[in-house]
JSON list of C-alpha atoms in Angstrom, two decimals:
[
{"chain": "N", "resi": 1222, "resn": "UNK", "atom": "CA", "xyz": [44.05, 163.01, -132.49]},
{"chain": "N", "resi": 1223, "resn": "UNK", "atom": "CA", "xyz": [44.48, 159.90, -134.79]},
{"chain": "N", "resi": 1224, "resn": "UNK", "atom": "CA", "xyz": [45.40, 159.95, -138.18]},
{"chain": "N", "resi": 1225, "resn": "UNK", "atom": "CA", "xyz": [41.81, 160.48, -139.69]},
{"chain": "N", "resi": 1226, "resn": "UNK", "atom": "CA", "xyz": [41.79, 163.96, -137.20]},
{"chain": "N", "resi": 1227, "resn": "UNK", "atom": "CA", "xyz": [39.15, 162.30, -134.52]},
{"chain": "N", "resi": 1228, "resn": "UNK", "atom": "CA", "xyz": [39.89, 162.93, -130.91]},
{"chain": "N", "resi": 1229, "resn": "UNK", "atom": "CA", "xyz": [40.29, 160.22, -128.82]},
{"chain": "N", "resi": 1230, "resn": "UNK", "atom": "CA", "xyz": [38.71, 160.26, -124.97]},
{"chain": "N", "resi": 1231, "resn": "UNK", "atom": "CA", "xyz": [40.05, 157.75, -122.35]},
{"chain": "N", "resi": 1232, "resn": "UNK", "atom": "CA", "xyz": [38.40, 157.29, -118.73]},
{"chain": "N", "resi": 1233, "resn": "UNK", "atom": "CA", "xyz": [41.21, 157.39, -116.65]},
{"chain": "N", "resi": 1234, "resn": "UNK", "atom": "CA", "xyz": [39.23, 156.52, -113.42]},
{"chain": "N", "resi": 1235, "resn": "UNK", "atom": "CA", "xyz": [38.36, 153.16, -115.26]},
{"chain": "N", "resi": 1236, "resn": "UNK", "atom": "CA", "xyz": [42.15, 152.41, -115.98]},
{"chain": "N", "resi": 1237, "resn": "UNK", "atom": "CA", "xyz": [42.69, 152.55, -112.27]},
{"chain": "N", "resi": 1238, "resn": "UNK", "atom": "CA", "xyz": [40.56, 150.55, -110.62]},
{"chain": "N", "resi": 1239, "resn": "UNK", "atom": "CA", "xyz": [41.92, 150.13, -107.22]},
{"chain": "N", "resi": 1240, "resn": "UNK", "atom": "CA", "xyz": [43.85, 151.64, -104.68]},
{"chain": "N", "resi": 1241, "resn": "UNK", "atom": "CA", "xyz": [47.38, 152.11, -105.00]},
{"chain": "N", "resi": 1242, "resn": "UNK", "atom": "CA", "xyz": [47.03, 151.28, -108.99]},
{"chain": "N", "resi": 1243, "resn": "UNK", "atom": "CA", "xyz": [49.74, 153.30, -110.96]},
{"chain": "N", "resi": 1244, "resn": "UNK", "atom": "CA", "xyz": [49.06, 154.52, -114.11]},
{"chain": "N", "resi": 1245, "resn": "UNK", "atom": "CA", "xyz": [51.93, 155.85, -116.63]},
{"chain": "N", "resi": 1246, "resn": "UNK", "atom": "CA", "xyz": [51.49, 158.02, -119.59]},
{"chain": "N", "resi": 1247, "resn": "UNK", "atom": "CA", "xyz": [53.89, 157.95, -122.46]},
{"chain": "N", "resi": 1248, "resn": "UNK", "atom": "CA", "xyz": [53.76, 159.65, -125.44]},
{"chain": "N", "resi": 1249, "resn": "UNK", "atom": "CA", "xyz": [56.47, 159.48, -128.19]},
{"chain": "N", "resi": 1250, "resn": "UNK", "atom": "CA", "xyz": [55.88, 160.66, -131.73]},
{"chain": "N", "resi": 1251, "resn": "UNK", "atom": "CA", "xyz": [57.89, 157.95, -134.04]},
{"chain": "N", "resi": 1252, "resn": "UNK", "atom": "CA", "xyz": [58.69, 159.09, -137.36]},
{"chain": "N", "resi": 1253, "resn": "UNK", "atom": "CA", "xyz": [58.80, 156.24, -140.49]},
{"chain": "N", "resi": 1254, "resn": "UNK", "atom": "CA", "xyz": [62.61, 156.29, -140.38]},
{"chain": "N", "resi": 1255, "resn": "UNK", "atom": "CA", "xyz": [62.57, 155.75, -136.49]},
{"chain": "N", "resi": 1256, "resn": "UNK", "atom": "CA", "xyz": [59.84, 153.01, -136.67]},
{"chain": "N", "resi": 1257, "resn": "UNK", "atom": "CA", "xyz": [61.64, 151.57, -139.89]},
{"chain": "N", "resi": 1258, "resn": "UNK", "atom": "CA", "xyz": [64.72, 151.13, -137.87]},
{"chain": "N", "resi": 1259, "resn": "UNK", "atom": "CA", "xyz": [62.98, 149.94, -134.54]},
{"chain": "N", "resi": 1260, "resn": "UNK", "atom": "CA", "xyz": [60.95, 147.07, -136.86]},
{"chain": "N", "resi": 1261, "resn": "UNK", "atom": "CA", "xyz": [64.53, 145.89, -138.40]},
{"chain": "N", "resi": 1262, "resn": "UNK", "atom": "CA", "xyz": [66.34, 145.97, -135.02]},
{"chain": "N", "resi": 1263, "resn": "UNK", "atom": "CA", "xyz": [63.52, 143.76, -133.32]},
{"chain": "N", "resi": 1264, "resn": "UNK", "atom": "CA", "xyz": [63.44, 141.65, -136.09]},
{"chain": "N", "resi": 1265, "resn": "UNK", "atom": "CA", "xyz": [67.18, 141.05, -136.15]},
{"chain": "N", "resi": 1266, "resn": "UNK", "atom": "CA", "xyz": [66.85, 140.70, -132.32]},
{"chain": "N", "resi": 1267, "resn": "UNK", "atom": "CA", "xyz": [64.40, 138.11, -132.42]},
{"chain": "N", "resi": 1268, "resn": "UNK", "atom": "CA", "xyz": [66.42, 136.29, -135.08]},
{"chain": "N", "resi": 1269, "resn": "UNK", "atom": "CA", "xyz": [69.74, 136.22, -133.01]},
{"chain": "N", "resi": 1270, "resn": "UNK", "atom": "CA", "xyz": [67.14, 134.64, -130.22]},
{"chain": "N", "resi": 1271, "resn": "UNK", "atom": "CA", "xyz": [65.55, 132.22, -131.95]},
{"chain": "N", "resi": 1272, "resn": "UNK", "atom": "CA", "xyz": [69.05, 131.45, -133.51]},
{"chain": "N", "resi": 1273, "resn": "UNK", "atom": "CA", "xyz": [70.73, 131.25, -129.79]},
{"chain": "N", "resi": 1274, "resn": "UNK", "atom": "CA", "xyz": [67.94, 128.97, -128.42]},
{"chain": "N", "resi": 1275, "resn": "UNK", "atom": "CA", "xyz": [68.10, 126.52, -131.26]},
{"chain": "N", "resi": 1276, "resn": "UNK", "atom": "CA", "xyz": [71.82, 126.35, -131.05]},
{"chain": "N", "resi": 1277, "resn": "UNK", "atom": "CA", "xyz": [71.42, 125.77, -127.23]},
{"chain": "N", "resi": 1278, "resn": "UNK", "atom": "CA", "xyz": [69.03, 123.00, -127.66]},
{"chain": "N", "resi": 1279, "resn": "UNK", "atom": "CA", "xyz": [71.03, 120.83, -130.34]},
{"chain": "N", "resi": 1280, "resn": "UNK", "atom": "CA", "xyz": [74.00, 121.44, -127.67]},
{"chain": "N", "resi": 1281, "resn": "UNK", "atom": "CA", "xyz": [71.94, 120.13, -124.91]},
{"chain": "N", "resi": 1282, "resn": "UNK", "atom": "CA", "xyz": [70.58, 117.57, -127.15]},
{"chain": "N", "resi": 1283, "resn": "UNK", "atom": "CA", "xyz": [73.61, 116.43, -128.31]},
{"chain": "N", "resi": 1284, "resn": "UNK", "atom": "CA", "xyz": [75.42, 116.16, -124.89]},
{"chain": "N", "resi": 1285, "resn": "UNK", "atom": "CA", "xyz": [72.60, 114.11, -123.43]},
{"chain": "N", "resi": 1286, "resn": "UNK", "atom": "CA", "xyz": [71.97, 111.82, -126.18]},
{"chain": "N", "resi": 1287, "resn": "UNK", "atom": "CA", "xyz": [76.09, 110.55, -125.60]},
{"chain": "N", "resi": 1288, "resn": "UNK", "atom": "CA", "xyz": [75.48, 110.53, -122.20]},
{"chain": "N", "resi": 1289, "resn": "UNK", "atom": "CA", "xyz": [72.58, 108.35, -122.60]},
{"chain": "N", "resi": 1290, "resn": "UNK", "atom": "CA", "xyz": [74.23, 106.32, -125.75]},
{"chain": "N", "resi": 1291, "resn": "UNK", "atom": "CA", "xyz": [77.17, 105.55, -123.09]},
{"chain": "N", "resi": 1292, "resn": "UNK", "atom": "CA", "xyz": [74.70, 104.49, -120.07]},
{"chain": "N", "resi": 1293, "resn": "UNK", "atom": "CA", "xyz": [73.76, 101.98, -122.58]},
{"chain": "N", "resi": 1294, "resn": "UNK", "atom": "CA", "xyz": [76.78, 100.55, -123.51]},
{"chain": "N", "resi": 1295, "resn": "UNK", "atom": "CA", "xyz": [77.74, 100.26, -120.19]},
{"chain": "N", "resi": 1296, "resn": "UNK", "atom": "CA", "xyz": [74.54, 98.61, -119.11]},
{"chain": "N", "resi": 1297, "resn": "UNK", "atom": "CA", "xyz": [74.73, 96.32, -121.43]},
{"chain": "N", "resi": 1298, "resn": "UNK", "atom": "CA", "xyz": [78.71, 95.27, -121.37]},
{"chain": "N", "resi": 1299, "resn": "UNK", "atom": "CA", "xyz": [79.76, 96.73, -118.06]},
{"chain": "N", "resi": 1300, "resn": "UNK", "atom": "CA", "xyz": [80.20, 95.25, -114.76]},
{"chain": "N", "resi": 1301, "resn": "UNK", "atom": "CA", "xyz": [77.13, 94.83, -112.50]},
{"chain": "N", "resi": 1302, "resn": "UNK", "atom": "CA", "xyz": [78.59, 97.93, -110.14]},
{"chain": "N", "resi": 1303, "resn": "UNK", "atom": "CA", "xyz": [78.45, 99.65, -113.38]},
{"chain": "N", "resi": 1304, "resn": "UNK", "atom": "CA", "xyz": [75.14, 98.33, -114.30]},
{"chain": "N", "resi": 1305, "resn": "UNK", "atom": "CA", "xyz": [73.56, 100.04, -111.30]},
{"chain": "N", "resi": 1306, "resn": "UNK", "atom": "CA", "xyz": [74.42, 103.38, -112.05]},
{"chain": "N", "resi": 1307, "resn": "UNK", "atom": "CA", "xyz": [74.35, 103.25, -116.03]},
{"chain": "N", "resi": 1308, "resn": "UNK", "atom": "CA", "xyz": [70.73, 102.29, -115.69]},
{"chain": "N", "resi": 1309, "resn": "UNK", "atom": "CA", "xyz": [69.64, 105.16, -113.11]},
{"chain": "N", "resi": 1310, "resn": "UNK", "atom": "CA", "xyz": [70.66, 107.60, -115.43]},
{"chain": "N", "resi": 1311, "resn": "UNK", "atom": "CA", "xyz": [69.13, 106.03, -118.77]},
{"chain": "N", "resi": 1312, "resn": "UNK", "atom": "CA", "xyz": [65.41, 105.56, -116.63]},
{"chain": "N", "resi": 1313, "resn": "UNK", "atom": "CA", "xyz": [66.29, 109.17, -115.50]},
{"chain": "N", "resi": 1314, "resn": "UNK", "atom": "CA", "xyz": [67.16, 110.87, -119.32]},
{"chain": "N", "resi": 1315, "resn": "UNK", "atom": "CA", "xyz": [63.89, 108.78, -120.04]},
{"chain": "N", "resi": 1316, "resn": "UNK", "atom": "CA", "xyz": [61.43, 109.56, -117.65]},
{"chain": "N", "resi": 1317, "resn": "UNK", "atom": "CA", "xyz": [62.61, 113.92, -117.91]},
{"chain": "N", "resi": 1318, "resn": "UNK", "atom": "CA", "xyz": [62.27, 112.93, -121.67]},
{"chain": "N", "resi": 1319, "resn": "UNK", "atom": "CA", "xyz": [58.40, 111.57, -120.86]},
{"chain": "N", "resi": 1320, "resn": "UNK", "atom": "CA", "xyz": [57.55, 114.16, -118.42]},
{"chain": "N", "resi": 1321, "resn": "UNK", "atom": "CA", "xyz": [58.70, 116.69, -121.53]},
{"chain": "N", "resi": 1322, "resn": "UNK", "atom": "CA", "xyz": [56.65, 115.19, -123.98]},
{"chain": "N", "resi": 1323, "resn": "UNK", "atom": "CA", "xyz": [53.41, 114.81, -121.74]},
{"chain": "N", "resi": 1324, "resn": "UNK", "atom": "CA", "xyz": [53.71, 118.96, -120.88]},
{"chain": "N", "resi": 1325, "resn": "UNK", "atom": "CA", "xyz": [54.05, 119.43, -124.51]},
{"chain": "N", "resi": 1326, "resn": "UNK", "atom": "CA", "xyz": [51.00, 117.86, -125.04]},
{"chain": "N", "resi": 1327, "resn": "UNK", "atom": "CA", "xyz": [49.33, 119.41, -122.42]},
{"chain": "N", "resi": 1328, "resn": "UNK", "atom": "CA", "xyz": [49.68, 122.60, -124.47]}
]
């Protein structure tokens, strides 16, 4: 029964619809308290994730934008052995940073 007191019917034959299909039934009674708690534990969860991901992606940022400031220097004032390599990894840092911003837009 839901909360207004009307009884619910589910086909289980049209959950499954092929062979070797699986079905699982869990019920769990959640009291305010319990689902209070669950909402502010996800919440916090997601927050530490979000926070996590943005912190890994200013390091990343960070570490690849001196890598790619040095490639520059050295392409510019280095010696031509130096040259070679310097400018393989700036066209590399700049053609991932393309390909990024293309998929984004694909979205």
């Amino acid at each position: 029964m839901d909360n207004q007191g009307e009884v619910r019917t589910v086909n289980l034959d049209q959950l499954i619809g092929r062979e070797g299909d699986q079905l699982e039934l869990k019920i769990k009674k959640e009291t305010d308290e319990d689902a209070d708690a669950r909402r502010i534990r996800d919440a916090a969860d997601a927050k530490l994730k979000r926070t996590m991901t943005l912190m890994l992606f200013v390091f990343a940022l960070l570490i690849t934008g001196t890598v790619f400031a040095a490639c520059i220097v050295v392409a510019i004032v280095g010696a031509p052995e130096d040259k070679k390599w310097a400018c393989s990894i700036v066209t590399a840092i700049t053609s991932g940073l393309v390909g990024y911003l293309v998929g984004q837009a694909k979205k």
